[in-house]
PDB file of C-alpha atoms in Angstrom:
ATOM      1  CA  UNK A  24      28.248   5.209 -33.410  1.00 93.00           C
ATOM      2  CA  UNK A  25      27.806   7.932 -36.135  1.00 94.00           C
ATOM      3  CA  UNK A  26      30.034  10.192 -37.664  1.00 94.00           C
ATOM      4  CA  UNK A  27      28.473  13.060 -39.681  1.00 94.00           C
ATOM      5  CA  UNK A  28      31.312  15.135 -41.615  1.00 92.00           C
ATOM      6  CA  UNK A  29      29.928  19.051 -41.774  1.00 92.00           C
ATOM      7  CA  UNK A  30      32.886  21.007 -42.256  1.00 89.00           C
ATOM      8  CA  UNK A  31      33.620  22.667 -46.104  1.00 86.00           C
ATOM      9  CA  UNK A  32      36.059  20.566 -47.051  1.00 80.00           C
ATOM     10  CA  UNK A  33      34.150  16.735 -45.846  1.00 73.00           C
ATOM     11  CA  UNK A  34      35.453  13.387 -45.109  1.00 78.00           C
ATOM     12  CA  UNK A  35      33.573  10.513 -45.842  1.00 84.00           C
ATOM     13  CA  UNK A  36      30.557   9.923 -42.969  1.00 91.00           C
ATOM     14  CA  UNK A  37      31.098   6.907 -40.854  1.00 92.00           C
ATOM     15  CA  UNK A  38      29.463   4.248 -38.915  1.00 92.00           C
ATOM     16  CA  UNK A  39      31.065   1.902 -36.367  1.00 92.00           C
ATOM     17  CA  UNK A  40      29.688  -0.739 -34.809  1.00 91.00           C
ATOM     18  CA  UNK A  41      30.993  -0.991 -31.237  1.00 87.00           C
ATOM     19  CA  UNK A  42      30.628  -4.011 -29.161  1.00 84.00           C
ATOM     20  CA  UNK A  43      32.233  -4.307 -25.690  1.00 78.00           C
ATOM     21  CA  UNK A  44      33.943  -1.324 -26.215  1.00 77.00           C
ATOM     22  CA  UNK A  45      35.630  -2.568 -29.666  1.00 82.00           C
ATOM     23  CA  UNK A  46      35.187  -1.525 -33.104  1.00 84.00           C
ATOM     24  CA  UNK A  47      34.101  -4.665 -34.980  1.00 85.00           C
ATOM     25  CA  UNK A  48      32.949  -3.328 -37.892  1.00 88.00           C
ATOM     26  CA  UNK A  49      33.003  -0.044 -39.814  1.00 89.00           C
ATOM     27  CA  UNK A  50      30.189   1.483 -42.670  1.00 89.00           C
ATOM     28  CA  UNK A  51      31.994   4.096 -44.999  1.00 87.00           C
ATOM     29  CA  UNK A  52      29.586   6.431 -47.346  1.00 86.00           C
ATOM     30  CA  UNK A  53      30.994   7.599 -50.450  1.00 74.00           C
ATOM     31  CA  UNK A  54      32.008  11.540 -49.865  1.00 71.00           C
ATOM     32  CA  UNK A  55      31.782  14.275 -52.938  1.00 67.00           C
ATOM     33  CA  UNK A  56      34.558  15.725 -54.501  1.00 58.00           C
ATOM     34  CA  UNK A  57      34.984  19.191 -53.869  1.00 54.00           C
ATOM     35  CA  UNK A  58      33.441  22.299 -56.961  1.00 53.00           C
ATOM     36  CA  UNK A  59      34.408  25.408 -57.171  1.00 50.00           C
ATOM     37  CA  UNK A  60      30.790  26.571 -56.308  1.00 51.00           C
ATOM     38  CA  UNK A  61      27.221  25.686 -56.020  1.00 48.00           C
ATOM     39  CA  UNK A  62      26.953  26.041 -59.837  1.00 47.00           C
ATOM     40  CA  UNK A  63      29.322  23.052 -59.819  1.00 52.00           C
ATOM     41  CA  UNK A  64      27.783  20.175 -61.111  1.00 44.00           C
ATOM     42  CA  UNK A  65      28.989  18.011 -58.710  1.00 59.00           C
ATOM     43  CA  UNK A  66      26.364  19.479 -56.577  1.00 67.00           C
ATOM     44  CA  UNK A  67      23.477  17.670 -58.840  1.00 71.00           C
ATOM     45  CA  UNK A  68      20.142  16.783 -57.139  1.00 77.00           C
ATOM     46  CA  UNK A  69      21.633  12.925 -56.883  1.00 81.00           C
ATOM     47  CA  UNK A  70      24.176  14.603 -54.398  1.00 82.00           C
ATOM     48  CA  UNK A  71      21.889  15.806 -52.839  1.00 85.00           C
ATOM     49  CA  UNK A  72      19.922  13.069 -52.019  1.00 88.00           C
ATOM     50  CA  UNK A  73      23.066  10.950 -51.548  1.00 89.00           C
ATOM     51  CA  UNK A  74      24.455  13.442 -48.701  1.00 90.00           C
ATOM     52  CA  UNK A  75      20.671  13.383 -47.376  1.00 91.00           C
ATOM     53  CA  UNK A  76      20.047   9.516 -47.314  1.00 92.00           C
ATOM     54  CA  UNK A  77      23.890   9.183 -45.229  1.00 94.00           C
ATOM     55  CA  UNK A  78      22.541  11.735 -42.582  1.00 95.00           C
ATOM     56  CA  UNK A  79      19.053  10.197 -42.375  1.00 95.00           C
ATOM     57  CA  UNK A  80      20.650   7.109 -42.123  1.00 95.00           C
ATOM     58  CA  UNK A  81      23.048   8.120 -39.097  1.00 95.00           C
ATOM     59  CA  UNK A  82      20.085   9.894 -37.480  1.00 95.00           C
ATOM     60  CA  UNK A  83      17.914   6.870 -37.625  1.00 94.00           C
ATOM     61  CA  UNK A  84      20.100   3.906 -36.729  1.00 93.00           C
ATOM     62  CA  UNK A  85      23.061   5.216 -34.517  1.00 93.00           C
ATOM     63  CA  UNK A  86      22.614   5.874 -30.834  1.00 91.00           C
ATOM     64  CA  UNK A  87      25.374   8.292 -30.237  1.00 93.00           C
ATOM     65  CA  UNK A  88      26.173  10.316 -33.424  1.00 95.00           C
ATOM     66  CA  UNK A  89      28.822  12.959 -33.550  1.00 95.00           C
ATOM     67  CA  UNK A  90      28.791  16.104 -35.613  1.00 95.00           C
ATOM     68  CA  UNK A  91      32.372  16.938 -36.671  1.00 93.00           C
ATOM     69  CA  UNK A  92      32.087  20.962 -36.910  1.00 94.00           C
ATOM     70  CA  UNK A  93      34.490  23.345 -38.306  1.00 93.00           C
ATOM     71  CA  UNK A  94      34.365  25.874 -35.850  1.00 94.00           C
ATOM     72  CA  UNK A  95      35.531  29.825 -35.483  1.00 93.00           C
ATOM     73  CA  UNK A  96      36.762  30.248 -32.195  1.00 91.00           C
ATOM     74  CA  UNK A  97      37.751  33.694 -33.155  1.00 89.00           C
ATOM     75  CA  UNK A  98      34.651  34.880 -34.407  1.00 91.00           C
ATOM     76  CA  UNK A  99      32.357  32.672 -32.160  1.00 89.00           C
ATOM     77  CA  UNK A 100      30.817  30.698 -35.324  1.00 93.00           C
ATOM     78  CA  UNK A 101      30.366  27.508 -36.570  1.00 95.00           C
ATOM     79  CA  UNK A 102      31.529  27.398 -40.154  1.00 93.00           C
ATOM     80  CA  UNK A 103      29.304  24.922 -42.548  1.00 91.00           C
ATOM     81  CA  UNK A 104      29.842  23.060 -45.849  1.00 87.00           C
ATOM     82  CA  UNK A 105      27.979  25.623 -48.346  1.00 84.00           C
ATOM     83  CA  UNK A 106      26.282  23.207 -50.346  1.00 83.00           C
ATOM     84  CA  UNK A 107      25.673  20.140 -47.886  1.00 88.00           C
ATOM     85  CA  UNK A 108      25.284  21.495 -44.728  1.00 90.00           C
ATOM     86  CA  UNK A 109      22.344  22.303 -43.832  1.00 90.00           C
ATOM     87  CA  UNK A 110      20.345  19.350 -45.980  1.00 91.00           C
ATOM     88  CA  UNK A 111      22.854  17.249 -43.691  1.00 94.00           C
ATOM     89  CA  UNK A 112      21.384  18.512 -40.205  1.00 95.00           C
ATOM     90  CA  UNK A 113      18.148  18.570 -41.458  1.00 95.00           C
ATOM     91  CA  UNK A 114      18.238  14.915 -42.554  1.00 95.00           C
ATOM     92  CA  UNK A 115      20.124  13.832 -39.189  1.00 96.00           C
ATOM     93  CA  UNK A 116      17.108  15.656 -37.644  1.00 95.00           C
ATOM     94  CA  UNK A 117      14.369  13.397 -39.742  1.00 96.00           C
ATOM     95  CA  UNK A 118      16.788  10.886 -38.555  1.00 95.00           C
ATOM     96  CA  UNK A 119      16.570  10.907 -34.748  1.00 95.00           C
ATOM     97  CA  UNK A 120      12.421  11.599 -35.230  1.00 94.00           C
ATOM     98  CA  UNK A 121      12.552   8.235 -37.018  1.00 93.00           C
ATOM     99  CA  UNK A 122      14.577   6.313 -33.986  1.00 92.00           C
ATOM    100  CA  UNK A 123      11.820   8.147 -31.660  1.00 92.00           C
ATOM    101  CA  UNK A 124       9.113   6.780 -33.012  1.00 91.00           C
ATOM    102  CA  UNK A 125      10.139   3.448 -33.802  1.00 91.00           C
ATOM    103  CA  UNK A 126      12.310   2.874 -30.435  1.00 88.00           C
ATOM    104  CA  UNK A 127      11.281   5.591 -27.921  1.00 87.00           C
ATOM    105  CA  UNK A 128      15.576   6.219 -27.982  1.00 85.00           C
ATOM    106  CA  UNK A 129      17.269   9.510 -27.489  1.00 86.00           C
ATOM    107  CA  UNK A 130      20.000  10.088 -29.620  1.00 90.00           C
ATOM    108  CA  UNK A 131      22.995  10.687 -27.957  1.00 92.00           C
ATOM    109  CA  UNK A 132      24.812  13.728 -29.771  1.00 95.00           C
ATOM    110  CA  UNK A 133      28.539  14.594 -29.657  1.00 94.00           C
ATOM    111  CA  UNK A 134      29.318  18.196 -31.124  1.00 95.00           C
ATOM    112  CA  UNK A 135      32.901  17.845 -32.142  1.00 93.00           C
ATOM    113  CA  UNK A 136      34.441  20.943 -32.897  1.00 93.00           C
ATOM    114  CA  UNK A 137      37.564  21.689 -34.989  1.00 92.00           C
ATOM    115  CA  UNK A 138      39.302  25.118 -35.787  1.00 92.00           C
ATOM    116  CA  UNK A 139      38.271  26.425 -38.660  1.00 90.00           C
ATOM    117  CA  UNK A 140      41.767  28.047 -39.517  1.00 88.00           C
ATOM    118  CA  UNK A 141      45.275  28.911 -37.875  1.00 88.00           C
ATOM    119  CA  UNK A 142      44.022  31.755 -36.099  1.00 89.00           C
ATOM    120  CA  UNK A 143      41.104  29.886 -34.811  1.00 90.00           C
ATOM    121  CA  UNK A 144      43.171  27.113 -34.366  1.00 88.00           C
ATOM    122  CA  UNK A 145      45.861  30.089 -32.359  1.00 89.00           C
ATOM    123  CA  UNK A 146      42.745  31.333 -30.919  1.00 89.00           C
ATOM    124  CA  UNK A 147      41.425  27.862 -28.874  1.00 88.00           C
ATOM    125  CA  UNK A 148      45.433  27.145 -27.954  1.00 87.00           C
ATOM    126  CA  UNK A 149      45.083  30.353 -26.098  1.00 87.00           C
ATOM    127  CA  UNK A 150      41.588  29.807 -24.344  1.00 84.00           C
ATOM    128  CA  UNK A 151      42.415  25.941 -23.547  1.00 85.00           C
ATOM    129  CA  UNK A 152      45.628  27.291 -21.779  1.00 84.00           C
ATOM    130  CA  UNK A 153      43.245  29.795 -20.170  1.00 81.00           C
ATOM    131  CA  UNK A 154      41.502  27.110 -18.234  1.00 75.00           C
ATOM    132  CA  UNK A 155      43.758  24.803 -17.489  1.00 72.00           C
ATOM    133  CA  UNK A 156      43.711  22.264 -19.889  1.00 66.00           C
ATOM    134  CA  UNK A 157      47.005  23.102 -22.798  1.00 55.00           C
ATOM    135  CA  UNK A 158      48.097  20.698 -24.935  1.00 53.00           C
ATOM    136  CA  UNK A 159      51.030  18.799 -23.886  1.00 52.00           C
ATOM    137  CA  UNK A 160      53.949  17.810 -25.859  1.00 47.00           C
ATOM    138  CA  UNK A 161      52.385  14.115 -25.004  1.00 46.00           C
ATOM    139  CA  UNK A 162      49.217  14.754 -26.217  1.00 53.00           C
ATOM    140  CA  UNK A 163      48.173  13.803 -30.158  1.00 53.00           C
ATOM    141  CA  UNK A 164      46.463  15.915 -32.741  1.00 57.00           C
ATOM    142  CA  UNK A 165      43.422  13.320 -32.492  1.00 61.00           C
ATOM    143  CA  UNK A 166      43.115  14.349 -28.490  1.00 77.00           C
ATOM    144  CA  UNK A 167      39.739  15.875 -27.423  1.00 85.00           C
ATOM    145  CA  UNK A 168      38.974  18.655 -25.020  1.00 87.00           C
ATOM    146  CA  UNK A 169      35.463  18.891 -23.073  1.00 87.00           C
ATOM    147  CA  UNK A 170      33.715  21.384 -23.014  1.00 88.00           C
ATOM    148  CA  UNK A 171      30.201  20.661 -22.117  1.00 84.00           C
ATOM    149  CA  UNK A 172      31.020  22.052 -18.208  1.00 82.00           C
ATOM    150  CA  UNK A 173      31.374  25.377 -19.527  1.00 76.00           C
ATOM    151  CA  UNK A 174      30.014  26.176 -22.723  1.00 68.00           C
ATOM    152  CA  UNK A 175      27.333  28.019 -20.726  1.00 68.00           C
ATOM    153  CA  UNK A 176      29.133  30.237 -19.384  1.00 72.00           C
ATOM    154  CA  UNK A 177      31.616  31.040 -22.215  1.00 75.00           C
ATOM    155  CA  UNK A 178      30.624  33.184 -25.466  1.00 81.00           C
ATOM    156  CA  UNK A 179      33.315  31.947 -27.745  1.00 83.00           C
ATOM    157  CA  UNK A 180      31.094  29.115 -27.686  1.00 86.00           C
ATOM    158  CA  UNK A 181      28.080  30.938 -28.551  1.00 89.00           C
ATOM    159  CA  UNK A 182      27.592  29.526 -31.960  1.00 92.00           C
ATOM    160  CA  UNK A 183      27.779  26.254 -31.042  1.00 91.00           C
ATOM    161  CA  UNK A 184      24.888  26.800 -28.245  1.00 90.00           C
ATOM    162  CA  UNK A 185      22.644  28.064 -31.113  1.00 92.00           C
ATOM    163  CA  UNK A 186      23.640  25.884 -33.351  1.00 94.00           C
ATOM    164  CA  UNK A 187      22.140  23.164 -30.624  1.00 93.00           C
ATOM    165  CA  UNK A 188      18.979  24.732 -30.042  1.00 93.00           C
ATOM    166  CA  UNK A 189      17.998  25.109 -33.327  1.00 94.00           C
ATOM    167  CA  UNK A 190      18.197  21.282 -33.857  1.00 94.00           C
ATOM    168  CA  UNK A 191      16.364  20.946 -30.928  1.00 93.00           C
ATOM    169  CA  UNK A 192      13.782  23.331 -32.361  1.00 92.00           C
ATOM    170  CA  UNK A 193      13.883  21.370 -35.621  1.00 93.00           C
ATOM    171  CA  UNK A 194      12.879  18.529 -34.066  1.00 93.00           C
ATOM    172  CA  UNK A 195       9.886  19.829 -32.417  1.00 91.00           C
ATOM    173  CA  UNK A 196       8.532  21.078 -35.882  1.00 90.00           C
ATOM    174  CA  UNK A 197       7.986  17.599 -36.940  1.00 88.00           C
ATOM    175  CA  UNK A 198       4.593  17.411 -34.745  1.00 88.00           C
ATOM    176  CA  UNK A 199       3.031  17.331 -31.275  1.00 86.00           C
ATOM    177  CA  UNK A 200       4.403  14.146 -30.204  1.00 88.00           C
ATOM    178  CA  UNK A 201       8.349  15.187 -30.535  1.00 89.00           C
ATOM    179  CA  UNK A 202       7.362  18.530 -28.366  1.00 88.00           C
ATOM    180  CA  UNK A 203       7.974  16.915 -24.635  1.00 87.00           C
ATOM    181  CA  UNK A 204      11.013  14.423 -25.818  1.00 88.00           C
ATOM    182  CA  UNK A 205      13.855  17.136 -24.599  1.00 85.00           C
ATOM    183  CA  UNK A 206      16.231  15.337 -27.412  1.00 89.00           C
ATOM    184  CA  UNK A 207      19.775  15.987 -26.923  1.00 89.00           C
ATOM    185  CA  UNK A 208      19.234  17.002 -23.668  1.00 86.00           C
ATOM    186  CA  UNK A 209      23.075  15.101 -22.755  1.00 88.00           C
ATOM    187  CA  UNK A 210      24.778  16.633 -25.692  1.00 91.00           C
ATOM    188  CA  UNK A 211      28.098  17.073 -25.127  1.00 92.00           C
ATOM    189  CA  UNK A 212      30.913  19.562 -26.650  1.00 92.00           C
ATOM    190  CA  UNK A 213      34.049  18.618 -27.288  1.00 91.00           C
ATOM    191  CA  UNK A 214      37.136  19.937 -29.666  1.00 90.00           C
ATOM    192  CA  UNK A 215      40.379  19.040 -31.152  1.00 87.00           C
ATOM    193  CA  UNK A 216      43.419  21.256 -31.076  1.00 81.00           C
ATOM    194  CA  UNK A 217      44.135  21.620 -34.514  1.00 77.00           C
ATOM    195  CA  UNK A 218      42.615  21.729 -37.704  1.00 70.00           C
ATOM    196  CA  UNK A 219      41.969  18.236 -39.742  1.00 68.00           C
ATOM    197  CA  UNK A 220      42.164  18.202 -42.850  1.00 60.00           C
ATOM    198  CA  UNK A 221      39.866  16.444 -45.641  1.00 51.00           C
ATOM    199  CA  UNK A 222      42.620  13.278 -46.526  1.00 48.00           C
ATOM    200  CA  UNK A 223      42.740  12.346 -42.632  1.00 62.00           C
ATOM    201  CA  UNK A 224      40.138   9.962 -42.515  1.00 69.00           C
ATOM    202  CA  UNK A 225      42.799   7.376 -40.439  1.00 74.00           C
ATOM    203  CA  UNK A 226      42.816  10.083 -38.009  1.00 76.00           C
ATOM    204  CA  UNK A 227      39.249  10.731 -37.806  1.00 79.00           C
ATOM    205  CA  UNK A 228      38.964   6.940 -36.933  1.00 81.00           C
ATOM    206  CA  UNK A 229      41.610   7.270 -34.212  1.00 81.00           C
ATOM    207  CA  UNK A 230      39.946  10.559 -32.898  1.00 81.00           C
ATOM    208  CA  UNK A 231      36.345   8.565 -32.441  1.00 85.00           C
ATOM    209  CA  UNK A 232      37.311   5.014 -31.440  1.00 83.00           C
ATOM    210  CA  UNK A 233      39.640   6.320 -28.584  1.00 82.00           C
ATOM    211  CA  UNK A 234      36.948   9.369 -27.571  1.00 80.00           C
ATOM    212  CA  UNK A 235      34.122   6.445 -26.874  1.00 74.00           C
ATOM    213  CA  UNK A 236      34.035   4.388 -23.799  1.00 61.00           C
TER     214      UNK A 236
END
């Protein structure tokens, strides 16, 4: 199981290696310390290629990976790391066209998304209470919502939707042979209640391990 870290301010990525439903073992790859901007040279090419390799990595070995998203429920929009993002994706995408080839397997993706701010965060309290399923004074900040049953029908969700099909078009662009595979065709959507923030990587362990059967 893979955890790729998109949101501005990252965690480290993750791998765990789950057997009979345990974690027995965990991979941790080194995350970057936060510039002020691009210019920053903290974003060197050997960041880069470091960020690139974890993603590639994820994409090519795990068989469920999770993206954790920060996500604008307010605005309808997911909201990426700058710098990293979108090398990231497109990495995890070389990624799961490497496990294709070599295994025939279809990566199982996870879209985790978490609010992006307070009045996102405001924003998703409201709409969760809207159908049903409010936080309870029970329930942990690690707890995940579902919302693959109706993020077709809802357009606060809209950026995550497109978000999905363009990795799914990504994929198809690496040749004739990856046009038929219908990859992430069991994605799944799920979200946290509140926003996480970069030094909770205890909790971002706690949020996976008790999300995966």
């Amino acid at each position: 199981v893979g955890v790729i870290d998109l949101r501005p301010k990252l965690s480290s990525d993750r791998i765990y290696l789950i057997d009979d439903n345990s974690c027995v073992g965990k991979a941790i790859f080194p995350s970057i310390k936060q510039g002020e901007d691009d210019s920053d040279p903290l974003y060197d090419d050997s960041t880069f290629d470091q960020q690139a390799a974890t993603a590639y990595c994820i994409g090519s070995e795990c068989s469920t990976v999770y993206l954790m998203i920060s996500y604008d429920f307010a605005n309808e929009k997911t909201v990426l790391h700058r710098a990293f993002g979108g090398t990231k994706l497109m990495s995890f995408v070389d990624g799961t066209r490497k496990s294709w080839e070599t295994r025939r397997s279809r990566t199982k993706l996870i879209v985790l998304l978490v609010p992006s701010s307070i009045s996102s965060e405001n924003q998703l309290q409201s709409f969760l209470s809207s159908i049903g399923t409010a936080t309870d004074e029970t329930e942990t900040k690690t707890d995940m919502h579902d919302l693959t049953n109706i993020i077709k029908d809802n357009t606060m969700l809209k950026g995550a939707k497109v978000l999905l099909e363009r990795l799914r078009s990504c994929f198809e662009y690496g040749g004739e042979e990856f046009h038929d595979v219908e990859i992430f065709k069991d994605a799944e959507f799920v979200c946290v209640g509140s926003n996480l923030e970069k030094s909770d990587d205890n909790r971002v362990d706690d949020m996976i391990l008790k999300h995966h059967p």
